[in-house]
mmCIF file of C-alpha atoms in Angstrom:
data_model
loop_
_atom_site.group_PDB
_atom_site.id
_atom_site.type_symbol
_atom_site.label_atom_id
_atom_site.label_comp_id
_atom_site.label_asym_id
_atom_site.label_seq_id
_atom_site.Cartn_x
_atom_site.Cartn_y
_atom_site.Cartn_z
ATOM 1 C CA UNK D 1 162.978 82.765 111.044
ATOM 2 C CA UNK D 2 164.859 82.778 114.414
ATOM 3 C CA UNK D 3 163.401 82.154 117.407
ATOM 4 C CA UNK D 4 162.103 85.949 118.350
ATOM 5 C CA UNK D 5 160.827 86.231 114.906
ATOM 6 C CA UNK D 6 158.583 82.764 115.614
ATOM 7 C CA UNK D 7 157.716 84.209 119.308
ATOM 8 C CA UNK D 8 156.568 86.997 117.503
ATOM 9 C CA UNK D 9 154.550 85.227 115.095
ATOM 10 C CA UNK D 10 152.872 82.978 117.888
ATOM 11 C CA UNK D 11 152.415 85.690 119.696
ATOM 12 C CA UNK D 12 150.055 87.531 116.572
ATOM 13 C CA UNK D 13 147.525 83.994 117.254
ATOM 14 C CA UNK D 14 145.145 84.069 119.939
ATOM 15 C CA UNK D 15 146.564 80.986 121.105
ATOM 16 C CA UNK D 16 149.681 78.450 120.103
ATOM 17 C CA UNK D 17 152.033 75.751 120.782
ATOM 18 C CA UNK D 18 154.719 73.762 119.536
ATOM 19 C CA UNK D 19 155.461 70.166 118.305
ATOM 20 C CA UNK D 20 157.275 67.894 120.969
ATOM 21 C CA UNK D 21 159.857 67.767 118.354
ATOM 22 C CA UNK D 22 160.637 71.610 117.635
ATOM 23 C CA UNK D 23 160.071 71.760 114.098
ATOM 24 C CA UNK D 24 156.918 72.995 113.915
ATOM 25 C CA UNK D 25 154.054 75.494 115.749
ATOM 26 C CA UNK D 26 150.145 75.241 115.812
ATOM 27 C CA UNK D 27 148.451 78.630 115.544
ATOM 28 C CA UNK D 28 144.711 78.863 116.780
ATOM 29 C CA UNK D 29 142.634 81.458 114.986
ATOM 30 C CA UNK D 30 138.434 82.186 114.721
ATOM 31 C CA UNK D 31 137.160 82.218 111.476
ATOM 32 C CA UNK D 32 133.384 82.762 110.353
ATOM 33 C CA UNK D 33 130.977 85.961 110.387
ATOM 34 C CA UNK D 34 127.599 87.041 112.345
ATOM 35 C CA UNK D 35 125.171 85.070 110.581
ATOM 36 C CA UNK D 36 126.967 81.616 110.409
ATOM 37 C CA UNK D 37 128.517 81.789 113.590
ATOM 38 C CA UNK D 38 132.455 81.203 114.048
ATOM 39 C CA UNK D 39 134.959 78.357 114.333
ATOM 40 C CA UNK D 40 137.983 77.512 116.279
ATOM 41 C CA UNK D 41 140.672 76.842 113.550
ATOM 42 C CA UNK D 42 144.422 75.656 114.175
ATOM 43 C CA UNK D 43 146.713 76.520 111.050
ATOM 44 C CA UNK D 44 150.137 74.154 111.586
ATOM 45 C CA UNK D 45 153.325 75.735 110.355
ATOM 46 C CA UNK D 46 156.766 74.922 109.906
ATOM 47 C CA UNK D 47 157.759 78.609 109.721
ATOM 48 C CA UNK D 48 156.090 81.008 107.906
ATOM 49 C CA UNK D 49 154.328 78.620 105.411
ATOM 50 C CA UNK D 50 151.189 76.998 105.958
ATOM 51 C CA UNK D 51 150.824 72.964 106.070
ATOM 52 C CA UNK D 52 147.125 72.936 106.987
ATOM 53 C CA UNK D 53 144.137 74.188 108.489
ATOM 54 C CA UNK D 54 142.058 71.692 110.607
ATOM 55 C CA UNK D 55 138.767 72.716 112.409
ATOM 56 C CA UNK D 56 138.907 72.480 116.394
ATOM 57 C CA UNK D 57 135.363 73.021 117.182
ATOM 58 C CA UNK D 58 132.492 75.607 116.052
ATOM 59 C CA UNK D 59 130.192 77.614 117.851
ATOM 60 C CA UNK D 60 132.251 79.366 119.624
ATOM 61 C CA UNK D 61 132.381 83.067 120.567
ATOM 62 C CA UNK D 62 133.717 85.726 118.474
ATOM 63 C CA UNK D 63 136.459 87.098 120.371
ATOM 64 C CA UNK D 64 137.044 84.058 122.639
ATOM 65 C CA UNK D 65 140.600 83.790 124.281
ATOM 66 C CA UNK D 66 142.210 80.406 123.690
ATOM 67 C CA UNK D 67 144.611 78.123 126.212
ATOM 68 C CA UNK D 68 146.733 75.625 124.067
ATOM 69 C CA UNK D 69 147.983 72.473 126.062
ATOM 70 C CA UNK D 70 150.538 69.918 124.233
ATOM 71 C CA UNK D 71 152.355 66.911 126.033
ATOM 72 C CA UNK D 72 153.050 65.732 122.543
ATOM 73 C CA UNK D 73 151.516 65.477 118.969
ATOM 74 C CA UNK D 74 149.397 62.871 120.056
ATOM 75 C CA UNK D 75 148.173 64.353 123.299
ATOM 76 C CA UNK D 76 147.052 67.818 122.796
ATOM 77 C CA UNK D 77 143.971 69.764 124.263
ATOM 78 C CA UNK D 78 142.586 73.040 123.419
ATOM 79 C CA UNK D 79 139.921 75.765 126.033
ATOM 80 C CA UNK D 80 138.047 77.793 124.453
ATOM 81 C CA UNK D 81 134.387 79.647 125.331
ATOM 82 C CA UNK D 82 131.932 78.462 123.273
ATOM 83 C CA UNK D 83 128.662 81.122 122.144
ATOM 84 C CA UNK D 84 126.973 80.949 124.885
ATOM 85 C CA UNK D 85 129.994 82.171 127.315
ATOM 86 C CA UNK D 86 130.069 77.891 128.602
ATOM 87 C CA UNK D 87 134.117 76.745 129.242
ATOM 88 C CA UNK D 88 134.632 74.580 126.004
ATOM 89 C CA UNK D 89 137.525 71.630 125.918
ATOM 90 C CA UNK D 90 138.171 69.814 122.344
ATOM 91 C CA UNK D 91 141.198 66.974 122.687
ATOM 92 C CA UNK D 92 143.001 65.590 119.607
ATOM 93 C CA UNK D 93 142.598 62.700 118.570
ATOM 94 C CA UNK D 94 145.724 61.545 116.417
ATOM 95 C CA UNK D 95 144.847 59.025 113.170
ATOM 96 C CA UNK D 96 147.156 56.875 110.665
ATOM 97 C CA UNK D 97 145.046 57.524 107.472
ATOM 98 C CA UNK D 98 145.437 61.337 107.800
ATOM 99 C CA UNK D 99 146.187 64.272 109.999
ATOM 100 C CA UNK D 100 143.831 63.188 112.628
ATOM 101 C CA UNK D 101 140.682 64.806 114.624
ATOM 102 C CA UNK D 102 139.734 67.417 117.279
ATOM 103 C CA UNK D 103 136.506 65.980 119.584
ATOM 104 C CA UNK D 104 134.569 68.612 121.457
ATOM 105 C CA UNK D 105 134.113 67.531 125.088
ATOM 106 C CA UNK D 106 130.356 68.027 125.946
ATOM 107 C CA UNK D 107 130.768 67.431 128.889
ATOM 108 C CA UNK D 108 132.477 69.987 130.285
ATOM 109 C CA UNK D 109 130.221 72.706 128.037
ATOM 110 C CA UNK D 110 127.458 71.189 130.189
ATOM 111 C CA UNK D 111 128.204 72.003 133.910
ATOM 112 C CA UNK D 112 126.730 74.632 135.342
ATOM 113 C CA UNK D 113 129.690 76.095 137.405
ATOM 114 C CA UNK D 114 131.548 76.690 133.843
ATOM 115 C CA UNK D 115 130.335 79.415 132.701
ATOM 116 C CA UNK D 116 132.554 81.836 131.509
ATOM 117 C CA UNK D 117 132.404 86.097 131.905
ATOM 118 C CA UNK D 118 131.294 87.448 128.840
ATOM 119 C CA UNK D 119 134.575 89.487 128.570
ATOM 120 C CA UNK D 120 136.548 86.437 130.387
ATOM 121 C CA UNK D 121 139.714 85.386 129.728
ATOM 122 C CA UNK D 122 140.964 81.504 130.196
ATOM 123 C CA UNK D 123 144.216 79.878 130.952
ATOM 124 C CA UNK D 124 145.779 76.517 131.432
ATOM 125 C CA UNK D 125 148.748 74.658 132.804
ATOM 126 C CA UNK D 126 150.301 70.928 133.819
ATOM 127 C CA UNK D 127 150.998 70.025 137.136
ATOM 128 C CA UNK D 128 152.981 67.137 138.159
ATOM 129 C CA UNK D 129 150.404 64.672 137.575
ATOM 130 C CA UNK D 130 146.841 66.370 135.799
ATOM 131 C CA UNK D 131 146.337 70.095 134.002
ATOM 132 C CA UNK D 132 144.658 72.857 135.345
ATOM 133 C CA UNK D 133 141.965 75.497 133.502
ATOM 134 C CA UNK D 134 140.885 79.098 135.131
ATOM 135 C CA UNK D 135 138.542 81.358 133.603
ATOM 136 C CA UNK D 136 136.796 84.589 135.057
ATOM 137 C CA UNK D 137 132.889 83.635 136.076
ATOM 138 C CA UNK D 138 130.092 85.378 135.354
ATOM 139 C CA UNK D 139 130.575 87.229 138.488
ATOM 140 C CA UNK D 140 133.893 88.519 137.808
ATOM 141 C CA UNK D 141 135.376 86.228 140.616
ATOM 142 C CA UNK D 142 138.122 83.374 138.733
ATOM 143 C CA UNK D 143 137.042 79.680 138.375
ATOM 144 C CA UNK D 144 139.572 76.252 138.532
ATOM 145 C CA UNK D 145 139.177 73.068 137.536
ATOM 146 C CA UNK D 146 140.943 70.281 137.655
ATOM 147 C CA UNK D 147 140.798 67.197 135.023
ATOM 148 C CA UNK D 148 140.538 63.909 136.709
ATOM 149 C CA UNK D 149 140.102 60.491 135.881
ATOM 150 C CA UNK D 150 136.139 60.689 136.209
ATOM 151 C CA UNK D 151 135.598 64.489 134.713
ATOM 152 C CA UNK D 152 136.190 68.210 136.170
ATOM 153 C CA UNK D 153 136.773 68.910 139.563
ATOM 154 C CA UNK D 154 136.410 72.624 140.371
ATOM 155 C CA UNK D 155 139.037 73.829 142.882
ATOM 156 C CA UNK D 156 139.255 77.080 145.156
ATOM 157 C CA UNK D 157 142.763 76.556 146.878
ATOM 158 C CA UNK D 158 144.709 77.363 143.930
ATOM 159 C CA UNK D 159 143.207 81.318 143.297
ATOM 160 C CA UNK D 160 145.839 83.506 145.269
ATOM 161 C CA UNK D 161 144.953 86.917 143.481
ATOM 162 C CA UNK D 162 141.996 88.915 142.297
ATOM 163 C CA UNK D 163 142.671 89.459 138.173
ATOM 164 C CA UNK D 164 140.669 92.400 136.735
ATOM 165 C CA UNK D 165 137.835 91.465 134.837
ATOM 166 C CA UNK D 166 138.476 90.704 131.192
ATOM 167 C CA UNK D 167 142.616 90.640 131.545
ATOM 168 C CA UNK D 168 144.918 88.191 130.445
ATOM 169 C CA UNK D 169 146.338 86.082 132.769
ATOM 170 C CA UNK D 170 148.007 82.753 133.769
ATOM 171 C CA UNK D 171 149.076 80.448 136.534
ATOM 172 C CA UNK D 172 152.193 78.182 136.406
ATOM 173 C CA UNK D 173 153.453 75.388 138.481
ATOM 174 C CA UNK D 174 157.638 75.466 139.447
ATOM 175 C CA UNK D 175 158.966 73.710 142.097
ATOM 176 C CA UNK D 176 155.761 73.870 143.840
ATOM 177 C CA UNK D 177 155.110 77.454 143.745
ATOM 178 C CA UNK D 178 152.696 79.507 141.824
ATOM 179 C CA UNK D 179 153.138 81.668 139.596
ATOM 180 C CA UNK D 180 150.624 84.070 138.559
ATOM 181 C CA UNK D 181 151.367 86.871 135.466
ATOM 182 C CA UNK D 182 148.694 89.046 134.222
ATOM 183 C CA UNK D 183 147.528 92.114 132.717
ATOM 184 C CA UNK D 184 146.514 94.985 135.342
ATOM 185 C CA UNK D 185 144.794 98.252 135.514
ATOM 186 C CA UNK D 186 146.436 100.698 132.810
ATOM 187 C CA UNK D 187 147.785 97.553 131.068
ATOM 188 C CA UNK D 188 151.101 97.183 133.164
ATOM 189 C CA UNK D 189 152.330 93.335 133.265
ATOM 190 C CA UNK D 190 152.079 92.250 136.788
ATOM 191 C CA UNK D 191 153.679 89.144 138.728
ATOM 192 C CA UNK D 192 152.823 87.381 141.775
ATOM 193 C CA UNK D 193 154.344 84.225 143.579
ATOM 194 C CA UNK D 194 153.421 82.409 146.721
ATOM 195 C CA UNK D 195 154.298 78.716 148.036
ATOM 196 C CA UNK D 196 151.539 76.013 147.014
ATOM 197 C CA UNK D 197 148.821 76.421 150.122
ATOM 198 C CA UNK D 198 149.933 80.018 151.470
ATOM 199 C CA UNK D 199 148.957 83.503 151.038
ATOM 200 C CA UNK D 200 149.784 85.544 147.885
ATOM 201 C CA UNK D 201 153.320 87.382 148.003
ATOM 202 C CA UNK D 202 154.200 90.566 146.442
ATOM 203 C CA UNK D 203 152.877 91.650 143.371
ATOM 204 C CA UNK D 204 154.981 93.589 140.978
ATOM 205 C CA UNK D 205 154.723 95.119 138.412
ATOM 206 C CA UNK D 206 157.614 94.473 135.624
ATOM 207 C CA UNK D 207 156.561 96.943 132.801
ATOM 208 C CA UNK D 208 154.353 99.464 131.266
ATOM 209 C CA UNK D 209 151.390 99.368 128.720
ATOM 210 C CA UNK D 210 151.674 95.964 126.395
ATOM 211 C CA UNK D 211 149.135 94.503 124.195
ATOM 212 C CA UNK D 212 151.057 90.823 124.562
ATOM 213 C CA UNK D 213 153.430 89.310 126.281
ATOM 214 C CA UNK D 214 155.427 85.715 126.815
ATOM 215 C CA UNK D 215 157.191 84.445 129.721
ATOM 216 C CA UNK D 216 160.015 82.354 129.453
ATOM 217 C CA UNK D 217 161.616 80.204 132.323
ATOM 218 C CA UNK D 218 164.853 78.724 131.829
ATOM 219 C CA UNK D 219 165.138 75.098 134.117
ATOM 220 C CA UNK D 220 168.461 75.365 134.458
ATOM 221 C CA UNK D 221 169.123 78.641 135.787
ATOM 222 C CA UNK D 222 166.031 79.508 137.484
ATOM 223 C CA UNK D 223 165.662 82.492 135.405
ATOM 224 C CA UNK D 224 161.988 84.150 134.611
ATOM 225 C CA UNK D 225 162.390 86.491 131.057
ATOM 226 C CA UNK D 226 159.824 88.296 129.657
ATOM 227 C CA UNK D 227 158.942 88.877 126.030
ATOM 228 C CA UNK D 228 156.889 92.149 125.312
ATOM 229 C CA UNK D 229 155.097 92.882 122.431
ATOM 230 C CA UNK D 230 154.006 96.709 122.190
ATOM 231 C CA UNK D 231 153.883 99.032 119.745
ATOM 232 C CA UNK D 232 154.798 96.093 117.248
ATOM 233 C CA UNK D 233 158.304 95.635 118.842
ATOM 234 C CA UNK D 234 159.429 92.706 120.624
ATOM 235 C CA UNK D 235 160.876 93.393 124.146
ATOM 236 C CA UNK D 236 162.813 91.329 126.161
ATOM 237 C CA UNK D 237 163.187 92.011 129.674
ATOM 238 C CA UNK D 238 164.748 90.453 132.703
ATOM 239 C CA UNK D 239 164.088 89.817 136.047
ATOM 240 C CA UNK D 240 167.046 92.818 136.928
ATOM 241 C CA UNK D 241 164.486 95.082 134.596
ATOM 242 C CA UNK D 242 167.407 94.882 131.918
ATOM 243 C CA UNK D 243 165.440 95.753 128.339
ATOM 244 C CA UNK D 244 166.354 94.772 124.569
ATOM 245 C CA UNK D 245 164.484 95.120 121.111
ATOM 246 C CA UNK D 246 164.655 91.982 119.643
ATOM 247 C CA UNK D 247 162.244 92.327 116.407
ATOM 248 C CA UNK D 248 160.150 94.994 115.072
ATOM 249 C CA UNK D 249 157.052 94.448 112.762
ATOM 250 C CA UNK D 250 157.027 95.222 109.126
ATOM 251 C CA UNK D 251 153.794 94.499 108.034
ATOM 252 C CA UNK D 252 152.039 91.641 106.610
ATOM 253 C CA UNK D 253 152.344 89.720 109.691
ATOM 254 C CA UNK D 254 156.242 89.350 109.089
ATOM 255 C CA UNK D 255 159.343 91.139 111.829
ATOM 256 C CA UNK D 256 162.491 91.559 111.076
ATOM 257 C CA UNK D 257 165.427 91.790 113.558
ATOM 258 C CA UNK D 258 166.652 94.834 115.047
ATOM 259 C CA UNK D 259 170.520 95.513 115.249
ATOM 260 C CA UNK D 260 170.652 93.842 118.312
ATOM 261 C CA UNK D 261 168.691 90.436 117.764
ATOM 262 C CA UNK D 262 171.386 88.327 116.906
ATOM 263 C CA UNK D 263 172.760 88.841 119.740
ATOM 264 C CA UNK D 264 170.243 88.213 122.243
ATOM 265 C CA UNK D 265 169.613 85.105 124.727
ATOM 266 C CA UNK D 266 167.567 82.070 123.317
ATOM 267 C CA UNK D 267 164.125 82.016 123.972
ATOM 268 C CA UNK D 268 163.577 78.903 125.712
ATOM 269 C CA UNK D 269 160.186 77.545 124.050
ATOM 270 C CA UNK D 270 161.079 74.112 123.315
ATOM 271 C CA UNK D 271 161.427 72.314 126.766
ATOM 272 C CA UNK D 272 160.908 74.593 129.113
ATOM 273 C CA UNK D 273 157.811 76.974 130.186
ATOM 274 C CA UNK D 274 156.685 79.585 127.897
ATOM 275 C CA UNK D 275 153.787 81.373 128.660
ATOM 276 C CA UNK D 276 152.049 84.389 126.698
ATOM 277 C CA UNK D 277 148.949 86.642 126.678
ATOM 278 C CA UNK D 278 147.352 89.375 124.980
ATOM 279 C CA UNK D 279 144.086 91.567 125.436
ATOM 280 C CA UNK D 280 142.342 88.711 123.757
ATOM 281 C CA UNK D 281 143.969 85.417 124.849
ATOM 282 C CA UNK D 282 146.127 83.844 127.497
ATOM 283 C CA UNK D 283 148.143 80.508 127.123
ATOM 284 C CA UNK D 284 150.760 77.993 127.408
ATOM 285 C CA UNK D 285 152.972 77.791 124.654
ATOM 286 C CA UNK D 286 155.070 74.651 124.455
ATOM 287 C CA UNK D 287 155.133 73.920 128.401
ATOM 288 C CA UNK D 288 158.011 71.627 130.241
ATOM 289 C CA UNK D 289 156.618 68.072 130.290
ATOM 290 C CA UNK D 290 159.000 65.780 132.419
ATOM 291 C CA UNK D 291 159.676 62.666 129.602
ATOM 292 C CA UNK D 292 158.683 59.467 131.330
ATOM 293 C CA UNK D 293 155.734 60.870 133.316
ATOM 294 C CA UNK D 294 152.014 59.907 132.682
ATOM 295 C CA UNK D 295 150.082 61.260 130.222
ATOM 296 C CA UNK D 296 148.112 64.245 131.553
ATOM 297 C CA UNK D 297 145.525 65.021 129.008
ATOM 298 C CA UNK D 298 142.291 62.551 129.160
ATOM 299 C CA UNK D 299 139.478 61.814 126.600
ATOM 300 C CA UNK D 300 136.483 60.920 127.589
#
């Protein structure tokens, strides 16, 4: 595979990440029917292959969107809405005897201000020193909180936008401004960004109807690109609007390259920020993690 062909393939998961060391990905999927309720599975694969399947956590809601958080192998956390529409957190726990653990948090299923919309979408992201989750409330309006040292910490200074009710969205951290991408009315991919602590800035929209999308930022440059997946085609686009067909589905859950693939930019997953959506999901993918800094992800 190259690297749109994998983007592709995460992107067909309702949520995903990839090892700290590049050589693999971790694909979330529900499994399970009506009558014996569904699980949270994550399928690990080095490319198109499958190395295992390992359960996450069960109970949880048929269509639920997934956020996928990894600072490495060892430290990995996964949100989720359980079947009641309550926020749900499972953490991994790594072990030497075999592929390790996933351990539900029941605490966080527990608080009353997590309750999630029943058509809600959830997110997640690092900061500098702790991770974020937002989700849509019952009431349509979008939650925060915070993990701390003693629990969850809802926030309200971090929510610049309204997000329709039931789109995919996300909120990202760079150089201490936030970045919000989401799906709006008629399913056009919209982007905001405002300063830490002031008012929202322009929103804009950067492209028609998708079904789901990734967002790459590139450290070094400063560069936002975005990777569309409609009509089974990946897109790329850049911030000039500049457009090019990467790879184009061919059933079976495989894509193949279009003339022009080869020749395209990398996508910058390992690293550096990728973020991605779809009608049923929203997540970070990978995610920049500064190597030295504390570990972010707690278990309690």
């Amino acid at each position: 595979m190259n690297e749109a062909q994998r983007l592709a393939t995460r992107l067909s998961a309702i949520g995903d990440a990839v090892s700290d060391q590049g050589n693999r990905f971790y694909l979330l999927q529900v499994a399970g029917d009506e009558q014996d309720g569904y699980d949270l599975i994550e399928q690990v694969k080095p490319d198109s292959d499958l190395i295992s399947e390992t359960l996450v956590a069960s109970g949880v809601r048929k269509q639920t969107s997934a956020a996928y958080l990894l600072e490495s192998d060892d430290d990995r956390i996964v949100f989720y809405a359980d079947e009641f529409n309550n926020l749900g957190a499972a953490t991994y726990k790594p072990s030497d005897a075999d592929q390790g653990e996933w351990l539900v948090d029941e605490a966080l299923s527990s608080l009353d201000f997590a309750s999630v919309h029943p058509s809600g979408k959830i997110s997640a992201c690092f900061t500098k020193d702790t991770l974020l989750v937002f989700f849509q409330k019952p009431d349509g309006s979008m939650g925060c909180l915070e993990q701390t040292r003693d629990g969850w910490t809802p926030l309200k200074t971090v929510l610049p936008a309204t997000v329709p009710v039931g789109s995919p969205h996300y909120r990202l951290v760079v150089d201490e401004k936030l970045q919000l991408f989401y799906i709006g009315d008629g399913g056009s991919l919209r982007y905001l960004c405002r300063d830490l602590g002031e008012a929202p800035g322009k929103d804009t929209a950067l492209c028609g109807a998708v079904s789901r999308f990734a967002v790459g930022y590139e450290t070094e440059k400063g560069v936002l690109t975005a990777y569309v997946l409609a009509g089974g085609v990946l897109v790329s686009l850049g911030e000039n609007g500049d457009r090019q067909d990467l790879v184009r589905a061919t059933g079976g859950g495989k894509f193949a390259p279009v003339a022009s693939a080869e020749r395209c930019v990398h996508i910058h997953i390992n690293g550096n920020f990728v973020i991605r959506g779809s009608q049923n999901s929203f997540n970070l993918g990978g995610g920049y993690i500064q190597k030295g800094s504390r570990r972010r992800i707690r278990r309690y």
